[in-house]
CSV table of C-alpha atoms and ligand atoms in Angstrom, one decimal:
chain,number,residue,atom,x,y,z
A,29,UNK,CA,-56.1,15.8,12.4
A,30,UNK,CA,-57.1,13.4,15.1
A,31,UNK,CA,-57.5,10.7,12.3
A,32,UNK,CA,-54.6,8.8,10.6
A,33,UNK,CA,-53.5,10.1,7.2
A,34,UNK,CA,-54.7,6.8,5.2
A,35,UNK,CA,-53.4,5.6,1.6
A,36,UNK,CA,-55.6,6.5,-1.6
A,37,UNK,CA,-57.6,3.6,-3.3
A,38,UNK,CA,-56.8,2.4,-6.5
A,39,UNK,CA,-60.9,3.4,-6.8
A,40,UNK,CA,-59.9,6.8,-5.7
A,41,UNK,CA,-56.8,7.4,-8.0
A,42,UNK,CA,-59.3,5.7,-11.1
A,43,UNK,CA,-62.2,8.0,-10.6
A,44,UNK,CA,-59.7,11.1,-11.1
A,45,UNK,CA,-58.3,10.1,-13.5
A,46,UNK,CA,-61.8,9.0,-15.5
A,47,UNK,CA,-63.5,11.9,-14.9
A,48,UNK,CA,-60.6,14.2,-16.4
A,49,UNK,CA,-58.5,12.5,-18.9
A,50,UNK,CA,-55.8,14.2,-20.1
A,51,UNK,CA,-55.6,16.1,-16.7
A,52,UNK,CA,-53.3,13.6,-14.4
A,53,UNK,CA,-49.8,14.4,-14.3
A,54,UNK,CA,-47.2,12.4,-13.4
A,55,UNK,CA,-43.1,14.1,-12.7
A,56,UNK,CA,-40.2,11.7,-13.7
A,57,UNK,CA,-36.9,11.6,-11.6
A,58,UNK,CA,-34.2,9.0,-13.1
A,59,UNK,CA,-37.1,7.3,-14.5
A,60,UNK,CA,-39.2,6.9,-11.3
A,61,UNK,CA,-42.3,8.9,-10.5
A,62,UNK,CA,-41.1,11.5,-7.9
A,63,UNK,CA,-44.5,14.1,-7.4
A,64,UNK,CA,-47.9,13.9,-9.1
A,65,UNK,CA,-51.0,16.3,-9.5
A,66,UNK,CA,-55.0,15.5,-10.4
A,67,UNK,CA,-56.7,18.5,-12.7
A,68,UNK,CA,-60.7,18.8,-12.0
A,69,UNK,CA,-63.3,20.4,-14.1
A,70,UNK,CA,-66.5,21.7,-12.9
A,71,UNK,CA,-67.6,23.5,-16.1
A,72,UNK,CA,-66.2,27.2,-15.6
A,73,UNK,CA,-63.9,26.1,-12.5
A,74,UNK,CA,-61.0,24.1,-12.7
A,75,UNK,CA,-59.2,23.2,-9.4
A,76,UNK,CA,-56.5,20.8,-9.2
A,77,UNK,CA,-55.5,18.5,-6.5
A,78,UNK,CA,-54.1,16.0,-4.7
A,79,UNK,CA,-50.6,17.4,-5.6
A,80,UNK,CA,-47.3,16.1,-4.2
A,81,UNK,CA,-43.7,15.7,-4.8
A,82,UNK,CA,-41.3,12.5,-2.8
A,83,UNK,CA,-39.8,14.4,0.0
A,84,UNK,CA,-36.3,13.5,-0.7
A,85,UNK,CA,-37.0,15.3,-4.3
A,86,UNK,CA,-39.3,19.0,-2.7
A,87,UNK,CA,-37.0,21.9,-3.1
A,88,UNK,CA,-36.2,21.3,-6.7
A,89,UNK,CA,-38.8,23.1,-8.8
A,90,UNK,CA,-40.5,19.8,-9.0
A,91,UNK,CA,-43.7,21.0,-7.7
A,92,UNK,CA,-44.1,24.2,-9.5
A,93,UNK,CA,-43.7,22.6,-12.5
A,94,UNK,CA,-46.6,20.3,-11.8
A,95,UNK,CA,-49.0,23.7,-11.3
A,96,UNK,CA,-48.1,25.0,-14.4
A,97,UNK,CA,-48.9,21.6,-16.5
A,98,UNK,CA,-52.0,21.2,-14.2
A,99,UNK,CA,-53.1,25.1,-15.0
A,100,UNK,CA,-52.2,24.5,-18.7
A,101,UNK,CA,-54.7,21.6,-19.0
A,102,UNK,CA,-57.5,24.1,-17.0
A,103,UNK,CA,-57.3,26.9,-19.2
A,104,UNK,CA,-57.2,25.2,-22.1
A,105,UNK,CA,-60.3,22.7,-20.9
A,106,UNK,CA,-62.3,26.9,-20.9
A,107,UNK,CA,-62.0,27.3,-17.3
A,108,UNK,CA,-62.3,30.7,-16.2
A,109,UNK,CA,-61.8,30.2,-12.5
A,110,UNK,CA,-58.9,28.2,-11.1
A,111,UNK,CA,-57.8,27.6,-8.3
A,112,UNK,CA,-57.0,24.9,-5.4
A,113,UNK,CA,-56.9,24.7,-1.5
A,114,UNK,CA,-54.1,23.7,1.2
A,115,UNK,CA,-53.7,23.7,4.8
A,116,UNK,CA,-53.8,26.8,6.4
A,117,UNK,CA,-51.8,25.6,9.0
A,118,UNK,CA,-48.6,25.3,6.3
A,119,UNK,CA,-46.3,28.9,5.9
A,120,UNK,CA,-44.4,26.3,3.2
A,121,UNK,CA,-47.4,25.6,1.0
A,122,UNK,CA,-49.2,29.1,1.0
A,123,UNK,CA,-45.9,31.0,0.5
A,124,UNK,CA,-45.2,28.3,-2.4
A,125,UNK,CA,-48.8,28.9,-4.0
A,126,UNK,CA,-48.2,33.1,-3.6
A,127,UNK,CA,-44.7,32.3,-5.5
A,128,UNK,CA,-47.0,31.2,-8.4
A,129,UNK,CA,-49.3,33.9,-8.6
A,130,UNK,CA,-52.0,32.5,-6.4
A,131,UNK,CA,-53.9,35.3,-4.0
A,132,UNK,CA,-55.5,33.6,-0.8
A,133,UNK,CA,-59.5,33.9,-0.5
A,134,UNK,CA,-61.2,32.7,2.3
A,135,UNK,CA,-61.2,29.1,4.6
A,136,UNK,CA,-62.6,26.1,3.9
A,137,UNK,CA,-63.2,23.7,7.0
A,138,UNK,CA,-63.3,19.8,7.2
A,139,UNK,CA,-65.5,18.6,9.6
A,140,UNK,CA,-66.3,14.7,11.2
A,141,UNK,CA,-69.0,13.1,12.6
A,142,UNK,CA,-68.9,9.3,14.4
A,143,UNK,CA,-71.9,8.1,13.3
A,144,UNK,CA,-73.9,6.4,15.5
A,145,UNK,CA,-72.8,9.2,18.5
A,146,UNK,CA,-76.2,10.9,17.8
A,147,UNK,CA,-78.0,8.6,15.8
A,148,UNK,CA,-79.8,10.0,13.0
A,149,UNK,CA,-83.7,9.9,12.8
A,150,UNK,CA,-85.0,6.9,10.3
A,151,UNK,CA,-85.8,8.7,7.5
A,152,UNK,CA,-89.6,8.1,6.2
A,153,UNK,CA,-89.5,11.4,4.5
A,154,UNK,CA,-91.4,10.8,1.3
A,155,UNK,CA,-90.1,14.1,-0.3
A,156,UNK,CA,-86.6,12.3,-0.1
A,157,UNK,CA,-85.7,10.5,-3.6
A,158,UNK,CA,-82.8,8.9,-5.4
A,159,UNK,CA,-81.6,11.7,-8.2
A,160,UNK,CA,-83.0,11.4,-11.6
A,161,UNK,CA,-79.8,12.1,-14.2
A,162,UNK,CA,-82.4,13.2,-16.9
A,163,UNK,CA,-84.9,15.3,-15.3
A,164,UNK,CA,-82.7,16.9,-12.7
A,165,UNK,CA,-80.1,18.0,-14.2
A,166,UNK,CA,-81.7,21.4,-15.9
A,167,UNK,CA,-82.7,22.5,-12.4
A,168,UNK,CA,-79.5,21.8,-10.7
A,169,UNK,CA,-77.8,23.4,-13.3
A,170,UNK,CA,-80.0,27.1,-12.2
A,171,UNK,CA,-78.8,26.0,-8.2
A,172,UNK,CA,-75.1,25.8,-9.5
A,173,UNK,CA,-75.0,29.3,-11.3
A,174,UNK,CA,-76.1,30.7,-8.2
A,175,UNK,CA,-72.7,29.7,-6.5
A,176,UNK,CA,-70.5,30.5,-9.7
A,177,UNK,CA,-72.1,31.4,-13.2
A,178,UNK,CA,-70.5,28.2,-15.3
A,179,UNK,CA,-70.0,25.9,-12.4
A,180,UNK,CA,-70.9,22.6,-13.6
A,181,UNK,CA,-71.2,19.1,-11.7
A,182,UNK,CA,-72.8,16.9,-13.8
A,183,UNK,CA,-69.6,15.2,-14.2
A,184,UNK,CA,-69.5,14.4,-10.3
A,185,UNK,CA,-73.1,13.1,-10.2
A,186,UNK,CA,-72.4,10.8,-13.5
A,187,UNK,CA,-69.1,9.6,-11.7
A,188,UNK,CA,-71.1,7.7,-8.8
A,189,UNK,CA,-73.5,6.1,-10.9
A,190,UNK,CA,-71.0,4.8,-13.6
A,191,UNK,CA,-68.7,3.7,-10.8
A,192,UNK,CA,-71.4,2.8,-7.8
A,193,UNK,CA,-69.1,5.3,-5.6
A,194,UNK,CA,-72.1,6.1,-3.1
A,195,UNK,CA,-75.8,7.6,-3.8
A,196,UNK,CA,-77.4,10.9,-4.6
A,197,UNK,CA,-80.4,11.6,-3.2
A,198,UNK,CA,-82.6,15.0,-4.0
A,199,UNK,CA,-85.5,17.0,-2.3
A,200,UNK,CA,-87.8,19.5,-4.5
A,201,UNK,CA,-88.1,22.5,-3.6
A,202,UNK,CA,-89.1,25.5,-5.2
A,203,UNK,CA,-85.7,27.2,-6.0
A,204,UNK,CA,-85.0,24.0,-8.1
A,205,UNK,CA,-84.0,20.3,-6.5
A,206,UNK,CA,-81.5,20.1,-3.6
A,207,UNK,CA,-79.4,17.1,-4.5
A,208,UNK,CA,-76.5,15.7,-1.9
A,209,UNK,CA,-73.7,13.3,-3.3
A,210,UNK,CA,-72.3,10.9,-0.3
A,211,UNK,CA,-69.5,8.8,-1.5
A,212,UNK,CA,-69.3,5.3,0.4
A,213,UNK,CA,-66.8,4.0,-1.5
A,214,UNK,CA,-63.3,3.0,-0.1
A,215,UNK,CA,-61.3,6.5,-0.8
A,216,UNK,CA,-58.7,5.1,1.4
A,217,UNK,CA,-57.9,2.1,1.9
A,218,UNK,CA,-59.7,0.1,5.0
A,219,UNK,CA,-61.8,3.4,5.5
A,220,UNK,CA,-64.7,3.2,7.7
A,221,UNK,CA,-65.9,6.6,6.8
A,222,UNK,CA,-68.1,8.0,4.4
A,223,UNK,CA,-67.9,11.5,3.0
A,224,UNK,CA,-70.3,13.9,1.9
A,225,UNK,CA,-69.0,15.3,-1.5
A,226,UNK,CA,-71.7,17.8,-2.2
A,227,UNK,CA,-74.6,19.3,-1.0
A,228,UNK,CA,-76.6,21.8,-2.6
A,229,UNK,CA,-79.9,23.9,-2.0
A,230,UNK,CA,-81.6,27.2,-2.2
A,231,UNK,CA,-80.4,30.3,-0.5
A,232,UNK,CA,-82.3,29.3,3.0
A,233,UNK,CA,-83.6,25.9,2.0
A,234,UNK,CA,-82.1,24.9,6.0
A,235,UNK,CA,-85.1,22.5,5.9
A,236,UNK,CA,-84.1,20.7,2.5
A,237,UNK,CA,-80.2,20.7,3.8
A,238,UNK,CA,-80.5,18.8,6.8
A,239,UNK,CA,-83.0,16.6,5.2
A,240,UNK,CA,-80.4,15.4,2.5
A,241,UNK,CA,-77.7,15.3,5.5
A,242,UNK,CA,-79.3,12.6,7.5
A,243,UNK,CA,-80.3,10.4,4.5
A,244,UNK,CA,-76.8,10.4,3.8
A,245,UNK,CA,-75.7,9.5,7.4
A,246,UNK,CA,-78.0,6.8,6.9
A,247,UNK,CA,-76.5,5.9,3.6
A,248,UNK,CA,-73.0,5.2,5.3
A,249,UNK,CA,-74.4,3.9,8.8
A,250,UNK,CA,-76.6,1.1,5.9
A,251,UNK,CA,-73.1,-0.3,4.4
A,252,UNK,CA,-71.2,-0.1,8.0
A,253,UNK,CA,-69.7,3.4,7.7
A,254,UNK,CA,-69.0,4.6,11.5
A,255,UNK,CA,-68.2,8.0,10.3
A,256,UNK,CA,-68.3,11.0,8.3
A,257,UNK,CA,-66.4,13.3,6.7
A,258,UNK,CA,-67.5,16.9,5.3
A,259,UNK,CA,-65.5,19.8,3.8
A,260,UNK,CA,-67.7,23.3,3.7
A,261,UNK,CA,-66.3,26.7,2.0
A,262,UNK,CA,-66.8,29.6,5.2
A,263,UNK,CA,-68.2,32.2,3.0
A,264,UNK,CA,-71.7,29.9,1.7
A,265,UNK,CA,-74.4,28.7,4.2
A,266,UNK,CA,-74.5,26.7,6.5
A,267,UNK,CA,-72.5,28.5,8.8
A,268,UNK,CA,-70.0,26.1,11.2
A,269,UNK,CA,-72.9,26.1,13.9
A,270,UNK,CA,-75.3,24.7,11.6
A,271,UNK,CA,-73.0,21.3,11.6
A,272,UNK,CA,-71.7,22.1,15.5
A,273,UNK,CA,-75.6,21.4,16.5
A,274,UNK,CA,-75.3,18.4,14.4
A,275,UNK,CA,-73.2,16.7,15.9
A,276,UNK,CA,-70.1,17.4,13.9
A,277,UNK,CA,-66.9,18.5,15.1
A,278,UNK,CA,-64.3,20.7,13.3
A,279,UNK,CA,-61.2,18.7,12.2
A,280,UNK,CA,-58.9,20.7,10.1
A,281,UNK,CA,-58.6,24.3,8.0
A,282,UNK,CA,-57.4,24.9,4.8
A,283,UNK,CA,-57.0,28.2,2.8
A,284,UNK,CA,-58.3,28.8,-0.7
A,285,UNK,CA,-56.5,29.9,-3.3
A,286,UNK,CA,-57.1,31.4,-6.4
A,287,UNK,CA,-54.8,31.9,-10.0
A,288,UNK,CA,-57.3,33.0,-12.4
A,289,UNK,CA,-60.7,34.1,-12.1
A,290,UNK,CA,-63.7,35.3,-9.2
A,291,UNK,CA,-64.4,33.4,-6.6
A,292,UNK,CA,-67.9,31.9,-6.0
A,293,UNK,CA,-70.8,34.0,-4.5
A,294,UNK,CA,-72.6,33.8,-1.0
A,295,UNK,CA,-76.1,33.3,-2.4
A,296,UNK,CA,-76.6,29.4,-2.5
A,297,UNK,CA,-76.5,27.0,0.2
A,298,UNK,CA,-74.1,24.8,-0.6
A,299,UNK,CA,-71.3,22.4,0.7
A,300,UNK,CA,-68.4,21.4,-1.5
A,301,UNK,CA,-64.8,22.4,-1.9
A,302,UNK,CA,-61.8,22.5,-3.7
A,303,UNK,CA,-59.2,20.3,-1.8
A,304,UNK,CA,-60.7,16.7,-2.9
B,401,COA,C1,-45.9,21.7,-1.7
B,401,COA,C2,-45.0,20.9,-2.6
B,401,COA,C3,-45.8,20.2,-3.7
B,401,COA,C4,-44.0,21.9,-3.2
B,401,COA,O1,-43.2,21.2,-4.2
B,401,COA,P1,-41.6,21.4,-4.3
B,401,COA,O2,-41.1,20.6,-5.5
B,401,COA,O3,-40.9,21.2,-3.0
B,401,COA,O4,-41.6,23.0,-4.6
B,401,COA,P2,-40.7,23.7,-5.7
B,401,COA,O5,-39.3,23.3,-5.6
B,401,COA,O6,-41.3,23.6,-7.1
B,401,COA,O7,-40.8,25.3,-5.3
B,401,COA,C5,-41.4,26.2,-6.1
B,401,COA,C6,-41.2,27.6,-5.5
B,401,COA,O8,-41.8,27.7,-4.2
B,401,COA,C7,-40.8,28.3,-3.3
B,401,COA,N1,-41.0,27.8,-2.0
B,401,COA,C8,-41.2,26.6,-1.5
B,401,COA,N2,-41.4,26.6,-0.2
B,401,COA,C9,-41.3,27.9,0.2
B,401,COA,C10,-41.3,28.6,1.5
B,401,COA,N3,-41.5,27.9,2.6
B,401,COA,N4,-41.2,29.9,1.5
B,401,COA,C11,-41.0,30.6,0.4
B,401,COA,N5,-40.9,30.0,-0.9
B,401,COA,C12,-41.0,28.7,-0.9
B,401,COA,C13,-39.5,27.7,-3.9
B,401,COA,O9,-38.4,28.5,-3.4
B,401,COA,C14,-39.6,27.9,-5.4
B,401,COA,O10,-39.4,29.3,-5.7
B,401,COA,P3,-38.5,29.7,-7.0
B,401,COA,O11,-39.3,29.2,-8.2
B,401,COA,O12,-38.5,31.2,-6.9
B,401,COA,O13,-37.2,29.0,-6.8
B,401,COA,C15,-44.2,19.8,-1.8
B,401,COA,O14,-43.5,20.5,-0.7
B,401,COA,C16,-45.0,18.7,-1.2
B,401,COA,O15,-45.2,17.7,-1.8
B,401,COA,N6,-45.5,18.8,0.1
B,401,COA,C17,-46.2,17.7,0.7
B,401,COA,C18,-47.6,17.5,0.2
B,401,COA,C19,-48.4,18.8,0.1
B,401,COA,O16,-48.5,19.6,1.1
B,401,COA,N7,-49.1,19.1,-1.0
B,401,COA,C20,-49.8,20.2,-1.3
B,401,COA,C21,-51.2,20.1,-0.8
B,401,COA,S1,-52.2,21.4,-1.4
């Protein structure tokens, strides 16, 4: 990646493990914490994430045991698909995922922007709104069954109001309301980027989409953010030329993987994934 590999936030590390209790897992070596993996739940998916093992300690079964207490907790939380995404770029990880009974789907892309490179238009778009927990949720929740039938992210939207990680902001629209999650909280430490943690509309809502992705630019560039990150699944719209002609640039690949379940479907626009 052309950016430095930062350290996590204590913020970061505290949303995980808030929004999934129970589901953080910790290895012991001689009493010290040698690996570590996060468990996620988005209603019928359950991905897990960051996972890692010292690298004086890899080689030792460390890590697999990690996945199996992660996948534990996800199928006993009801979660029907699981999975989790790594660097395509890494023989080591995919062949150490395959060893566990994980088949590879397809890529998922992260992609930056510098913000203030192309500027983005002031937005006086009176359609744009902050998100409203109690009336939206019921539409969303029709939006989110298009991608998955039992995916479920209330419990991302609740996480940045209870712990002021960044905005929400929604456009109606007649498949239900687009929403977009932009956390502008310090993931690592002395970040100055923001990052775009979903974004979801109808099928060919293009219009609501880009909408929602300059009030977040606008969102980070407002609190001093100079750039922004985004991670898309290849298979849903928008396509990679959507965010080329927006001025973003394609920094890194990484492979999904699935244990248990489908995959999602191509039907909703939508911009998420798995790897955190
Ligand atoms: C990926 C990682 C977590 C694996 O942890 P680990 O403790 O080294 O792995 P394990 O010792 O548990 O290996 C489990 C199995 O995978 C196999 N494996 C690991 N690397 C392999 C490779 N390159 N080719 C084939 N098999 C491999 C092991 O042989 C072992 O198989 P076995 O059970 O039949 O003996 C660790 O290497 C790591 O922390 N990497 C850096 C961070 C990272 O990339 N995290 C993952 C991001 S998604």
């Amino acid at each position: 990646m052309q950016v430095p590999m930062m350290r996590r936030s204590s913020l970061n590390m505290e949303y995980y493990m808030d929004k999934e209790p129970g589901g953080f897992f910790v290895m012991l070596g001689n009493g010290k914490i040698v690996g570590s993996i996060a468990s996620h739940v988005w209603g019928s998916v359950g991905w897990f994430g960051p996972l890692e093992v010292n690298p004086v300690c890899q080689g030792k079964g460390y890590g697999k045991a990690l996945v199996e207490r992660s996948v534990e907790h996800l199928r006993a939380r009801g979660c029907t698909t699981i999975g989790c995404e790594t660097m395509a770029g890494s023989p080591k990880n995919i062949a150490f995922y395959h060893k566990l009974g994980f088949k590879a789907m397809s890529l998922s892309h992260v992609l930056y922007k510098r913000l203030g490179d192309v500027p983005p238009k002031l937005v006086t778009d009176k359609f744009i709104r902050p998100f409203n927990h109690e009336k939206d949720i019921p539409g969303c929740r029709k939006l989110w069954n298009g991608i998955l039938p039992g995916l479920d992210y209330s419990v991302e939207l609740a996480s940045v109001t209870e712990k002021g990680l960044g905005d929400i902001w929604a456009v109606d629209s007649e498949d239900g309301p687009a929403h977009a999650i932009v956390h502008t909280y310090e993931m690592f430490d002395d970040s100055q980027n923001a990052i775009i943690k979903l974004l979801v509309a109808g099928k060919n809502d293009m219009a609501s989409a880009g909408k929602l992705l300059d009030r977040c630019e606008v969102s980070a560039l407002t609190i001093g953010k100079t750039g922004m990150f985004i991670r898309t699944y290849d298979i849903n719209p928008p396509k990679l030329d959507w965010f080329f002609g927006r001025g973003y640039a394609l920094q890194g690949t990484s492979v999904r993987l699935i244990l248990d379940g489908p995959d999602e479907a191509d039907e909703t626009l939508h911009i998420s994934c798995w790897s955190a």
